[in-house]
Short mmCIF file of C-alpha atoms in Angstrom, two decimals:
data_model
loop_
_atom_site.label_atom_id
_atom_site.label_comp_id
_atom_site.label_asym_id
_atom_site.label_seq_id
_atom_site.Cartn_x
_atom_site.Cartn_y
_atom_site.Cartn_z
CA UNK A 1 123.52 135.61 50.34
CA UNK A 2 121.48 138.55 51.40
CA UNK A 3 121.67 141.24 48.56
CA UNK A 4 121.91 143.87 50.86
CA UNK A 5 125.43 142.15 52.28
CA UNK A 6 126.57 141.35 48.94
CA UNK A 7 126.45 145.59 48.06
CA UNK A 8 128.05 146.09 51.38
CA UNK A 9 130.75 143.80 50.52
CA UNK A 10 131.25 145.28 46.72
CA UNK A 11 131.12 149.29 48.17
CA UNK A 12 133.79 147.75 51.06
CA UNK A 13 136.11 146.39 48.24
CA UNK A 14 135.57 149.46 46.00
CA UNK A 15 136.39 152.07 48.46
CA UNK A 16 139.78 149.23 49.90
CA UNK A 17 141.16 149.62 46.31
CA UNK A 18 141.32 153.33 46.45
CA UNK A 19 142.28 153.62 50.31
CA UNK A 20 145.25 151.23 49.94
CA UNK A 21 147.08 154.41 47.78
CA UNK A 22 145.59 157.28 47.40
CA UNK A 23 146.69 158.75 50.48
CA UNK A 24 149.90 157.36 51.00
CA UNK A 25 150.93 157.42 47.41
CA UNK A 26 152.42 160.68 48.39
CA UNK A 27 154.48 159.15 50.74
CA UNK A 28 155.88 156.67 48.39
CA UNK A 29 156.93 159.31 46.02
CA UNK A 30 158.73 161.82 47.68
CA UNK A 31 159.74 159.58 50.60
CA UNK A 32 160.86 156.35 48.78
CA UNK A 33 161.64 157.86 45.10
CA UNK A 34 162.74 161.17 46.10
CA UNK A 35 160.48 162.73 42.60
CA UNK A 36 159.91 166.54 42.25
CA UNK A 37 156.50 167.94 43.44
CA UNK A 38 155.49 169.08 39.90
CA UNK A 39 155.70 165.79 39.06
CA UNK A 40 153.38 164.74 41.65
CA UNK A 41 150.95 167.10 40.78
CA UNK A 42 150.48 165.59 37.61
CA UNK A 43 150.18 162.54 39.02
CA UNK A 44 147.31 163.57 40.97
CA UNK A 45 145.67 165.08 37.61
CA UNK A 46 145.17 161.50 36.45
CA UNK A 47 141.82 161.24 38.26
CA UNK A 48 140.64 164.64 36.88
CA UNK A 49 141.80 163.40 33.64
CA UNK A 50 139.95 160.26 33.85
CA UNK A 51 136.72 161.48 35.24
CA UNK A 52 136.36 164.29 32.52
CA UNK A 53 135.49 161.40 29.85
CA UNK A 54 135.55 157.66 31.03
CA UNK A 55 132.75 157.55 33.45
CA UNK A 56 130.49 158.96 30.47
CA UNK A 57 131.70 156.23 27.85
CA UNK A 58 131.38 153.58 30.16
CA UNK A 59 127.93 154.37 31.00
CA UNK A 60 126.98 154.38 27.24
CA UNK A 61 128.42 150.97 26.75
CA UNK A 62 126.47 150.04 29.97
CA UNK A 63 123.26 151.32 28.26
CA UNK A 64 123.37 149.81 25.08
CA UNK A 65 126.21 146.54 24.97
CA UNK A 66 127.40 145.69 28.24
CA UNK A 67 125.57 144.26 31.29
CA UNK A 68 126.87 146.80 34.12
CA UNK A 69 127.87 144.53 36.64
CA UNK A 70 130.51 142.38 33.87
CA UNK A 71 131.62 146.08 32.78
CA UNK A 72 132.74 146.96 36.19
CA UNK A 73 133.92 143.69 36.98
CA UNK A 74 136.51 144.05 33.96
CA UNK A 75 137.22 147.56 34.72
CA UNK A 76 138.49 146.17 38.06
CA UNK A 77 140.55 143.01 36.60
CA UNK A 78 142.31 145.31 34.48
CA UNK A 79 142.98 148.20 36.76
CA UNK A 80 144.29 145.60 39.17
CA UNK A 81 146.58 144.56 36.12
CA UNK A 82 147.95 147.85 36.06
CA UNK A 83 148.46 148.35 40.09
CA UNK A 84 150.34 145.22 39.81
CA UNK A 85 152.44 146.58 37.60
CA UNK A 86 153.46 149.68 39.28
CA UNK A 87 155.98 148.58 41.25
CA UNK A 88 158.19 147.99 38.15
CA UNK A 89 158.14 151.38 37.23
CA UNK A 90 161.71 152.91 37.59
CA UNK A 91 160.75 156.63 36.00
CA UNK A 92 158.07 159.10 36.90
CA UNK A 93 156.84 159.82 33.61
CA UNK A 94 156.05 156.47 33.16
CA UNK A 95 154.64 156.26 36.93
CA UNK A 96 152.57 158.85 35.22
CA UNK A 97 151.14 156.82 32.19
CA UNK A 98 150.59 154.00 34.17
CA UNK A 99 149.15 155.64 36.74
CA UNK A 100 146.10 157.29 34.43
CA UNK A 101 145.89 154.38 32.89
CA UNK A 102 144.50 152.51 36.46
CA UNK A 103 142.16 155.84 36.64
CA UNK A 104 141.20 154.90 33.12
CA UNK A 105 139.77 151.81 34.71
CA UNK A 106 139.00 152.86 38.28
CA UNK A 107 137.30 156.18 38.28
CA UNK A 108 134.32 154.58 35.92
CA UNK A 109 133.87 152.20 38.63
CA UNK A 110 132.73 154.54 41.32
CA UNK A 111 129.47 155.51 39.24
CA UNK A 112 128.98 151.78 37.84
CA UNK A 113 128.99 150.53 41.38
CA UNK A 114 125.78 153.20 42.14
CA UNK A 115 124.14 151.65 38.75
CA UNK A 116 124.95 147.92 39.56
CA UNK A 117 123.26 148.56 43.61
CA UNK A 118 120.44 150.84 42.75
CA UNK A 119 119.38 147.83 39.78
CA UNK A 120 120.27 145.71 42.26
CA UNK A 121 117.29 147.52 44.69
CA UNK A 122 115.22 147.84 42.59
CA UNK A 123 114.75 144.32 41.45
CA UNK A 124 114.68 143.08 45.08
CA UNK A 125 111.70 146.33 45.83
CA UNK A 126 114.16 147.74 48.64
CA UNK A 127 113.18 151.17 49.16
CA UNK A 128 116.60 153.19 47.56
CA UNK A 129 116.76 156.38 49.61
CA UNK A 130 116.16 154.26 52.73
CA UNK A 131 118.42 151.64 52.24
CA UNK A 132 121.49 152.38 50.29
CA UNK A 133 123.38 155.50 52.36
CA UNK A 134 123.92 152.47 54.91
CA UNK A 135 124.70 150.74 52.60
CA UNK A 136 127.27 153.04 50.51
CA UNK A 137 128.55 153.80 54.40
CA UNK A 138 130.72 150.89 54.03
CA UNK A 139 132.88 152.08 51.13
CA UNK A 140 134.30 154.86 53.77
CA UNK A 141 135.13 151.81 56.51
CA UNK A 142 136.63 149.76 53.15
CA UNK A 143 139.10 153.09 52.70
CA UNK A 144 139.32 153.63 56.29
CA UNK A 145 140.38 149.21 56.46
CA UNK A 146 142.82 149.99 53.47
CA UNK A 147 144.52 153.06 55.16
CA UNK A 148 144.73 151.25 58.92
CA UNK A 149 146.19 148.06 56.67
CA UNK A 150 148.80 149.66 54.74
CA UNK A 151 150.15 151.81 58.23
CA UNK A 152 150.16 148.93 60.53
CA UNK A 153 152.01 147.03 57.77
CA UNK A 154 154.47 149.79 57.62
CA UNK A 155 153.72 150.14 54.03
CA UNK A 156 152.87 153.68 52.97
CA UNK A 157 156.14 154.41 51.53
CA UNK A 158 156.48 150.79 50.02
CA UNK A 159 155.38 149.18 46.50
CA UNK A 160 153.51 146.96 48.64
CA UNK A 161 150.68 149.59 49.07
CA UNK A 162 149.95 148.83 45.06
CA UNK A 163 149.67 144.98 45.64
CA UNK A 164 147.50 145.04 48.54
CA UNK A 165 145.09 147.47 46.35
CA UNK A 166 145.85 144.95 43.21
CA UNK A 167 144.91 141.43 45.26
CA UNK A 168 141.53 143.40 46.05
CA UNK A 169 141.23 144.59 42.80
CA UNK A 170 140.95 141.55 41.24
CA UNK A 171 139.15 139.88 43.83
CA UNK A 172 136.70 142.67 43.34
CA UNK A 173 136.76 142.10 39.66
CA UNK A 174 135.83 138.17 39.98
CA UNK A 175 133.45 138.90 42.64
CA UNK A 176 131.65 141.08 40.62
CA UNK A 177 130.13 139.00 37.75
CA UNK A 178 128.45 137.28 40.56
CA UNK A 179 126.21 139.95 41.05
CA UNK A 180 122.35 140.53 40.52
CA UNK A 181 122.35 140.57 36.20
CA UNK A 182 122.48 144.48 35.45
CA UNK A 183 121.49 144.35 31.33
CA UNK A 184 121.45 147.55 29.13
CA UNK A 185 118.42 149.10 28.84
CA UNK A 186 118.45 149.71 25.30
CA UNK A 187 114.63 150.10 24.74
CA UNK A 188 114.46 153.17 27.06
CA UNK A 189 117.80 154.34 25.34
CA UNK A 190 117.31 153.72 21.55
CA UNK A 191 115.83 157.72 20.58
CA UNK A 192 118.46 159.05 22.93
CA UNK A 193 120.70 161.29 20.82
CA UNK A 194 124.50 160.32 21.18
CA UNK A 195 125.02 164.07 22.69
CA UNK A 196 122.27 163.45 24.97
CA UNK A 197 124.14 160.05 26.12
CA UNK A 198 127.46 161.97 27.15
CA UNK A 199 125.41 164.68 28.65
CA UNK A 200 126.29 167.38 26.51
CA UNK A 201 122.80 169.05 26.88
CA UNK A 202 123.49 169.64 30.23
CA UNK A 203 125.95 172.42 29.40
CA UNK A 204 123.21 174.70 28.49
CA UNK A 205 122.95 175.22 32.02
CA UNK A 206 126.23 177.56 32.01
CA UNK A 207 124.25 179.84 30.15
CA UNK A 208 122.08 180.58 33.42
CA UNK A 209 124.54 183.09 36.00
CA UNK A 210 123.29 180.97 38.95
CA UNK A 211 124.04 177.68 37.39
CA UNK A 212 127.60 179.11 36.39
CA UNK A 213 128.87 180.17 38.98
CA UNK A 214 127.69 177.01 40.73
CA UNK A 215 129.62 175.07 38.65
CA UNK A 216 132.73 177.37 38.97
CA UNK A 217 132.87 176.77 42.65
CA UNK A 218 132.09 172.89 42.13
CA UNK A 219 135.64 173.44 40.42
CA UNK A 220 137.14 175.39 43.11
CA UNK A 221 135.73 172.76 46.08
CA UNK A 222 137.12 169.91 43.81
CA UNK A 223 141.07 171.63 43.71
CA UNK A 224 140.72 171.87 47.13
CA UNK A 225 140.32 167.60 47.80
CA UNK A 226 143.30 167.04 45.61
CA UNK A 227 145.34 168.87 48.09
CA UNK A 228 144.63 167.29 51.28
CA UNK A 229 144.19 164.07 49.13
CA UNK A 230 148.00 164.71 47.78
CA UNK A 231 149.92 166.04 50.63
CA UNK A 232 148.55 165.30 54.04
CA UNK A 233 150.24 161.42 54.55
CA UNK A 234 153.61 163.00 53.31
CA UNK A 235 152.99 166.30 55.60
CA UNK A 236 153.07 164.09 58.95
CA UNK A 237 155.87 161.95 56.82
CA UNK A 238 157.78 164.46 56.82
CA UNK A 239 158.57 164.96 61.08
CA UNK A 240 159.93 162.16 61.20
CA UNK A 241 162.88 163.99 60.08
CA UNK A 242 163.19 166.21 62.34
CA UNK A 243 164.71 164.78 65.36
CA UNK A 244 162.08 166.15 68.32
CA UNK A 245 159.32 164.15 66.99
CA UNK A 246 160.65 160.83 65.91
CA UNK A 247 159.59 157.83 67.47
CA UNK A 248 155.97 159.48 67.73
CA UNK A 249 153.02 157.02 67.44
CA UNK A 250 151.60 159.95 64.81
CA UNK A 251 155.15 159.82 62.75
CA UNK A 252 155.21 156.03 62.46
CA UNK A 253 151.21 155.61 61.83
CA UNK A 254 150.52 159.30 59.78
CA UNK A 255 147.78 157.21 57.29
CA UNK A 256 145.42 156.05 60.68
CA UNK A 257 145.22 159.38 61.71
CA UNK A 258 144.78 160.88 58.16
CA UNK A 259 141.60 157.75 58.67
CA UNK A 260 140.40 159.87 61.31
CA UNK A 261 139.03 162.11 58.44
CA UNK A 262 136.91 159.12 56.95
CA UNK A 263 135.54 158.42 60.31
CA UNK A 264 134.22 162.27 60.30
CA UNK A 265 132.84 161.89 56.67
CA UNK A 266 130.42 159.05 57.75
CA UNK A 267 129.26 161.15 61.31
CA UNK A 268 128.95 164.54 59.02
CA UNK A 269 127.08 161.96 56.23
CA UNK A 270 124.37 161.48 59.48
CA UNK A 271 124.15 165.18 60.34
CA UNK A 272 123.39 166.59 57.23
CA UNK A 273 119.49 166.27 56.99
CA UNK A 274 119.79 168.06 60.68
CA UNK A 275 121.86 171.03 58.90
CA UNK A 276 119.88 171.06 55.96
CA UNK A 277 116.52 171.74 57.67
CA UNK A 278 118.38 174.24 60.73
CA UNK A 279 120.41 176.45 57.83
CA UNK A 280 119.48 175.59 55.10
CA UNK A 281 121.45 174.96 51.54
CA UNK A 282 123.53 177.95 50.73
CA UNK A 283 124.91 178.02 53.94
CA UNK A 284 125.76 174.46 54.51
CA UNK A 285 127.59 174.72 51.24
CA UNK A 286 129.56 177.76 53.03
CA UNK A 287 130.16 175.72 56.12
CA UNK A 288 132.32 173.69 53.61
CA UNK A 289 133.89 176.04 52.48
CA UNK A 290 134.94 177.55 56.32
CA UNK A 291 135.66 173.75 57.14
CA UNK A 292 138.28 173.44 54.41
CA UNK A 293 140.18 176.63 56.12
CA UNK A 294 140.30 175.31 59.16
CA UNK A 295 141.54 171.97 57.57
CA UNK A 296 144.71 173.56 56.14
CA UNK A 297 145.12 176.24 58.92
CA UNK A 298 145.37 173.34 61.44
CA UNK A 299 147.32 171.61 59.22
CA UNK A 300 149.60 174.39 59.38
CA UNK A 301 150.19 175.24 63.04
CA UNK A 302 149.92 171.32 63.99
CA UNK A 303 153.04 168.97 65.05
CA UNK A 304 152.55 165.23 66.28
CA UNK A 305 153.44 166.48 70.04
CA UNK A 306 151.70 169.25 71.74
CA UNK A 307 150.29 169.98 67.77
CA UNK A 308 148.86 166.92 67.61
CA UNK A 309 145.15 167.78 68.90
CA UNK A 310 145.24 171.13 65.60
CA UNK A 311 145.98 167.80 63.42
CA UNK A 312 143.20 165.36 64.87
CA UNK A 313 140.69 168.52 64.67
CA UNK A 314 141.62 169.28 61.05
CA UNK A 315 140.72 165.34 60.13
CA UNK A 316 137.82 165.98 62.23
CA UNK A 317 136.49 169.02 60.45
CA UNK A 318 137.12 167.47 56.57
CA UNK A 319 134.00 165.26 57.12
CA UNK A 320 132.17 168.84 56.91
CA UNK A 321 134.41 169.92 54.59
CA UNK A 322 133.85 166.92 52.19
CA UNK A 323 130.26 165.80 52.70
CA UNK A 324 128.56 169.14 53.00
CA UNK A 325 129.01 170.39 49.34
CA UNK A 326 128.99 167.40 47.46
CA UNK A 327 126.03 166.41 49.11
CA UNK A 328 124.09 169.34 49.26
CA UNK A 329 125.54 170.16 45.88
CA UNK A 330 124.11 167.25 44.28
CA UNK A 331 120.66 167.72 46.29
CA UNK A 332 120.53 171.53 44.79
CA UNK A 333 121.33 169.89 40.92
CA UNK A 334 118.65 167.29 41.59
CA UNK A 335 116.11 170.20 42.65
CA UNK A 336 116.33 173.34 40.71
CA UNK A 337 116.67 171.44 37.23
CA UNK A 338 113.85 170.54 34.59
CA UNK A 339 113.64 166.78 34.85
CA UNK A 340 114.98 166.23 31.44
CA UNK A 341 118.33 166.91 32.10
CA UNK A 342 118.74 165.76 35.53
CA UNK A 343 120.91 162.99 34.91
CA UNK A 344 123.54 164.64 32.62
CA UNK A 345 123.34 167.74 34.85
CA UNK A 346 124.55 165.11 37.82
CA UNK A 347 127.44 163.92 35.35
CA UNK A 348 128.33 167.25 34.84
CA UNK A 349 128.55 168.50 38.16
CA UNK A 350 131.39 165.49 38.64
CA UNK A 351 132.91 166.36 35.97
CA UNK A 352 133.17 169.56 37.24
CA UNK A 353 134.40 168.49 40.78
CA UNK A 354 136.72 165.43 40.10
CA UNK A 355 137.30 166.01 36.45
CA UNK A 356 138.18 170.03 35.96
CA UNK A 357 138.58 170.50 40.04
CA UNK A 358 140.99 167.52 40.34
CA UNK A 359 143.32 168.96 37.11
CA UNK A 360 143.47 172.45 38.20
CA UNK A 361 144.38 171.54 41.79
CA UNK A 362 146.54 168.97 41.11
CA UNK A 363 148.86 170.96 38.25
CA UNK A 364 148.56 174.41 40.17
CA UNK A 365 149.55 173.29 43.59
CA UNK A 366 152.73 170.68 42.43
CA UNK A 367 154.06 173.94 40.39
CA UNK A 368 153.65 176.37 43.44
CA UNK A 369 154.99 173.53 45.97
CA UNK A 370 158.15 173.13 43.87
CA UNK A 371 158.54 176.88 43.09
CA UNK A 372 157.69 178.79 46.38
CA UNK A 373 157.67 175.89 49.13
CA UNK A 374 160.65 173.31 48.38
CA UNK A 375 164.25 174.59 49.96
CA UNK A 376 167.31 173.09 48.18
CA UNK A 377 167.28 170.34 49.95
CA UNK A 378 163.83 169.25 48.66
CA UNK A 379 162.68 169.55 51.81
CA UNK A 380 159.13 171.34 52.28
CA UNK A 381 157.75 174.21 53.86
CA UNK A 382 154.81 173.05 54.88
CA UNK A 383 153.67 175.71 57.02
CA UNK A 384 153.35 178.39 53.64
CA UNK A 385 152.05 175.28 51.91
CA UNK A 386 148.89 174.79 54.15
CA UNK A 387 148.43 178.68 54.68
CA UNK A 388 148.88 179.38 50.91
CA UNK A 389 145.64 176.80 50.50
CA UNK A 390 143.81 177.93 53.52
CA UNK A 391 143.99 181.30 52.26
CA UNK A 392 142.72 180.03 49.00
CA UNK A 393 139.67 178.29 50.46
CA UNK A 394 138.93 181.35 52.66
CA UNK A 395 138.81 183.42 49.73
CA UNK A 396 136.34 181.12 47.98
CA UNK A 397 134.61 181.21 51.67
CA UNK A 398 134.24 185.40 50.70
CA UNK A 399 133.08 185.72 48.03
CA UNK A 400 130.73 182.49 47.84
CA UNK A 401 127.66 184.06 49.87
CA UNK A 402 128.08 187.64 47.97
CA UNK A 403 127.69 186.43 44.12
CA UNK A 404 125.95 183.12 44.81
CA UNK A 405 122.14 183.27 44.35
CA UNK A 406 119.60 180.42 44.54
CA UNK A 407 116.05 179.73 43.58
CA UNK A 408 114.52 178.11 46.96
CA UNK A 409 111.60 176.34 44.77
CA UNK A 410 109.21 174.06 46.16
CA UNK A 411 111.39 170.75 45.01
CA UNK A 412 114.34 172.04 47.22
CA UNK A 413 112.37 172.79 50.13
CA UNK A 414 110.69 169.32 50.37
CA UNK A 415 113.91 167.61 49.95
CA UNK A 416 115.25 169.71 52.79
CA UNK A 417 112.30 168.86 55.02
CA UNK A 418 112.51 165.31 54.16
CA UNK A 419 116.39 164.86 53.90
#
């Protein structure tokens, strides 16, 4: 089999397992189990919690014990163990513990499938920056299959969501020690300090104002996915009980037109070299930041009738909101760094985004849901809820250009020109 195809196929499955619940999770809980929004939130922090440490490990074990490609083939048999398993789960603190114990597995994944594809490359002389953002392309149409799956089936408030993610997980899993032979690389790692291996050096960097504050609004971007990751399929849920909008193609099928957001990531994926080179990287970093207001300010004025183009236009506008900072993020990391550090600076940047970012917007907004937005009922406002976080990203928006400074060196400028 061609080994470009066989990547495709793995970044499909990868991105399936992930699309088949992470938007419509929300649905399940407070549609199905009726849970408090706290509650939720904590459920959410399970990826931050996750991606603050395991990523990290597993790459050490990759390194020095482990071939990469039977690592992340077990991480997937067991997390699809654990999806299985959810359904049983009559409680939501132990929804909880189950929960992070599936990111346990799953969020080291994401960075072993880059390791097991670029080795992959490599071995076969396929040009990397050419050939794998086509590639990677089809882990967004995976999610995007997952989401259109589970709405068609009429299963984003059902415990079937977790099996169809489970059946792929393990298929995923099996698949996966078919692929090219990944072995540590334990020559070019044996002087490497342990420190050095969890990228601990590359918190030196906080030290530097620029760097800092960087890395505080890689945070603040990061909250800011957990929200519309965590409340958007339950927003449009959520007409369906009032009685002017049931019966709505948007009300019965709210995770394809959430999908309409993954179609926009892979068009704003195309467009940013064009961006790059027109405005360069500071402000395509603020364009994210704008995009993610108008994201929750549509959000908040939209309704599946006549509101229903404010709602298509938000998922339109998170592909900007999404792609352009972690993108251009990553580029700046990659080009104002010395060369030493590059890697762990990368890992830390993550961390920063879906480690620290995911925790603090996952906690913050379940405890300001439950005690400013949710009437007695347990019903939501969710017009204050999306204009509470679009006033929080257009603060960010603010003060971003006014105490952000960057070095345009001669690294960042070719990448621009060449991006």
């Amino acid at each position: 089999m061609n080994i470009k195809f066989r990547l495709i196929l793995m970044n499909f499955m990868q991105y399936f397992i992930w699309g088949a619940w992470l938007l419509t999770i929300g649905a399940y809980w407070f549609q199905n189990k009726h849970w408090s929004g706290a509650q939720f939130g904590a459920i959410f922090s399970t990826m931050g919690i996750s991606a603050i440490f395991m990523p990290a490990l597993t790459g050490i074990i990759a390194d020095r014990f482990i071939n990469a490609e039977k690592l992340y083939g077990a991480m997937h048999i067991l997390g699809a163990l654990t999806l299985f398993s959810l359904p049983l789960v009559k409680d939501p603190t132990t929804f909880f513990w189950v929960i992070l114990l599936n990111m346990v597995f799953y969020m080291p994944t994401l960075s072993l499938s880059i390791t097991v594809a670029f080795s992959a490359l490599k071995r076969n002389n396929i040009d990397i920056v050419k050939e794998y953002p086509p590639i990677r392309i089809w882990g967004t149409i995976g999610f995007i299959a997952a989401l259109w799956t589970v709405s068609i089936t009429h299963n984003e408030t059902s415990v079937n969501q977790f099996y169809i993610a489970s059946i792929i997980s393990l298929t995923l899993g099996i698949y996966s020690f078919t692929l090219p032979k990944c072995p540590p690389l334990a020559a070019k790692t044996a002087n490497k300090s342990f420190a050095s291996s969890l990228g601990f050096n590359a918190f030196s960097l906080f030290k530097t104002p620029r760097f800092a504050i960087f890395f505080a609004f890689s945070m603040l971007l990061g909250a800011a996915l957990q929200l519309t990751n965590a409340y958007g399929d339950t927003y449009i849920h959520d007409f369906a009980k009032i009685t002017a909008y049931q019966g709505l193609t948007a009300v019965k099928y709210p995770a394809i037109i959430m999908s309409i957001s993954q179609f926009s990531e892979v068009a704003f994926i195309l467009a940013i070299p064009f961006f790059l080179r027109k405005f360069g990287i500071k402000y395509v970093m603020l364009f994210s930041m704008l995009a993610w207001v108008l994201r929750f300010g549509l959000f908040a004025f939209g309704d599946p009738a006549g509101g229903l183009w404010m709602i298509i236009l938000s998922c339109i506008v998170y592909g900007m909101a999404f792609d352009f900072f972690n993108i251009s993020g990553s580029l700046y990391v990659e080009t104002q760094i010395p060369p030493e550090i590059r890697g762990s600076a990368q890992g830390l940047f993550m961390m920063m985004v879906n480690g620290f970012g995911a925790l603090f917007g996952s906690f913050t907004s379940g405890v300001i849901i439950d005690k400013f937005f949710t009437h007695a009922d347990q019903s939501k406002n969710w017009q204050g809820i999306w204009l509470t976080f679009a006033t929080y990203a257009l603060v960010i928006a603010v003060i971003f250009p006014f105490v952000f400074r960057y070095k345009h060196n001669a690294a960042l400028k070719h990448a621009i020109e060449h991006a």
